Amino acid sequence: MASVYNSKDHYPRPDFVHSNHRWTPINEGWSILFDDEDVGLGEAWQIKGVPDKVAITSSTDKSGSEAEAKKLAAFPELREKGFKTPKDQSREHTKKPIKVPFVFQTPASGVYDKDAHEILWYERKVADPREKGEIDAGDRVLARFGAVDYEVTIWASGYPVGQHRGGHVPFDVDITDALSNAWKTSGKGELDLVLRIRDSPHDLSQPRGKQYWAPQPESIFYTPSSGIWQPVWLEVVPSARIGDSSAGTVLRSNKISEGLLEARVAVLGRRAGHGYSVEIEGSLHGLSITKTRENLPSDKDYVFVNLDLSLSDEQRTKAPQSLIQSAPLDNDDCWRGNVALWSPDYPTLYDLAIRLYDSDGKLVDEAKTYTGFRHLDWTRGDRTFRLNGKPLFQALVLDQGYWPETGMTPPSPDSLRRDIELSKKMGFNGCRKHQKVEDPVFLYWADRLGYLVWGEMANAYEFNEDYAERFGQEWLEAVKRDINHPSVVTWTPVNVIWTESWAYPNLKDNIDQRNHIRSLYYITKTLDPTRPINDNCGWEHVITDLSTFHDYSDHPELSKTCATLEGILGKKLGGRDFFVGPVSLEDGRTDEGTKHKEGAPVLCTEYGGVNIAPAKESEKGDRDWGYTTASDPKDLLKRFEALIQAVVKGGHICGIVYTQLSDIEQEVNGLYSFDRREKISAVEVKKIVDAAKQTYYDSLPKDVLPIRG
């Protein structure tokens, strides 16, 4: 598995490739040392190097007891299940090799340590990847990280080169100056790259999603994931270069009638007093359409470029056969005039080349990316969610992105494509990525295969000022990373859990918690007004574009709830309100609350979760569970059909999210097993999902033509 990530065949960001950048994976050769007593900084490991071992002089029982108390206070329903923090079994930790990007808690890492460790030190030798001409040209060297959980500080041979906080989002550090120093002092361009990572097992205000804060997973929580869990690589870049979406490049292509691409292109490393220009060229299946160039303003590090990508009549007659086959010219689901559209059935993408020129007209940098023209509309007032002007039934599956041997890291980049294909095989047209910002390769394949995605962040469990700052920062980085993917159709910053809302347990009467959710809504809407926002998925909505709810009842009760809009909007699990109501506090502050917008789309965004009872008692895991239980695969298929029809047959709901795609550890309620084997026939499941889509489409007015996605 690790060897796949050491191959240059899989660039970690296939959605944004610089033609003139050379890159080298550095996922092998790492070592890790646990620093349970946090002595590394005091002993200057970052300068002297990480030692081969570290002695342990005291027990960690006290911190374990504090974690126990915090956990039980947050989730009293788990009290009876017990919580034991492992005691130290040895008096020292030794430095071990680790197979990156797999975390130490997983078998694939080669470490497979399930104990809790808060401070981790990673170390690896790196060599200057530049050729002499690149050094003479002043090219820079970046160490790029897909994701590191949670806080990391990085040194290069004792030279501090950067730090980052946030376990699900990418960052890079410039190690060029450290390399220059190494050349001067030793005559070699070699560095000792040292990372100090802090991932607290006990800080409940740290965004962690489904990662459990104890070594033994239970209930709906899974094995934690600490340290490097997405690919790491070196990249040689020009000093002035085109920035990706994380740096501020936005490619907006929602004006499907005009075919107008509205781009904001960020430029990194521009030199004061130097002129630059940015050119964008668009093509479709190899057919060049047009290009345009704009000068970079002297007072900004970005430039707006508009590009008309509608085909001329002459270009349409020259459409390549590959385009005609994938997007028939006479199909109005594929075209709006001379503009090719993106949809689940017809995921047509325009290729884009973004070029940076200096004042002499010399090409400095080029990035290859793409865009898909599609328009979302959730504001018609008729309870429809529309794609390209037509009602779309979203048949989604809950996808949490875990694998048996590798945890949150896919066994290989191809595993992400396979999960999409397995889901589509069962008739689903998308997923709600749950409590995880998935590897960007997943969205690359979602764009290309035609797969709708709801973007979501990993939440914390405790609301305080630390959480508000941490979550706000990481959520914005996640939105910026994924903003240019046509497959992403909804933003979901927050999710409910059990009878509460993650990190927001007191929305009923806490104005501060409500205001933080409002702040997330408005900052997201500022960055991206083209997608709807599902503020707090499940219930206790504060400000939302979609009315979403969770209901894990069995089909008779679920059918009764979904038969009327009043039933849907009624009380939820634990007596929670669908929308927060008005509140007046003793300090004089008031909050009006909110309510369902007449005609807003209504979606059941979690239901199902049915497991199969083991045929033999000896096959049952001591922690295995589901929300309800089928007697055998045949019964599961029957229940699946009854549940999905219970949701849609009332005619009030325009989308569903079935829990879930695959089993995960002890939560064995997937349609596939943990290792992605069919538990029930995918062919039969697809028939049921297709019938549910048809039930919805048949409920629409006769003059409304749906998009068949």
PDB file of C-alpha atoms in Angstrom, residues 18 198 327 336 655:
ATOM      1  CA  HIS A  18       1.443  22.751 -12.818  1.00  0.00           C
ATOM      2  CA  ARG A 198       0.273  17.722  18.805  1.00  0.00           C
ATOM      3  CA  ALA A 327     -22.779  14.493 -24.425  1.00  0.00           C
ATOM      4  CA  ARG A 336     -27.816  24.782 -22.879  1.00  0.00           C
ATOM      5  CA  GLY A 655     -33.473  13.972  -1.395  1.00  0.00           C
TER       6      GLY A 655
END
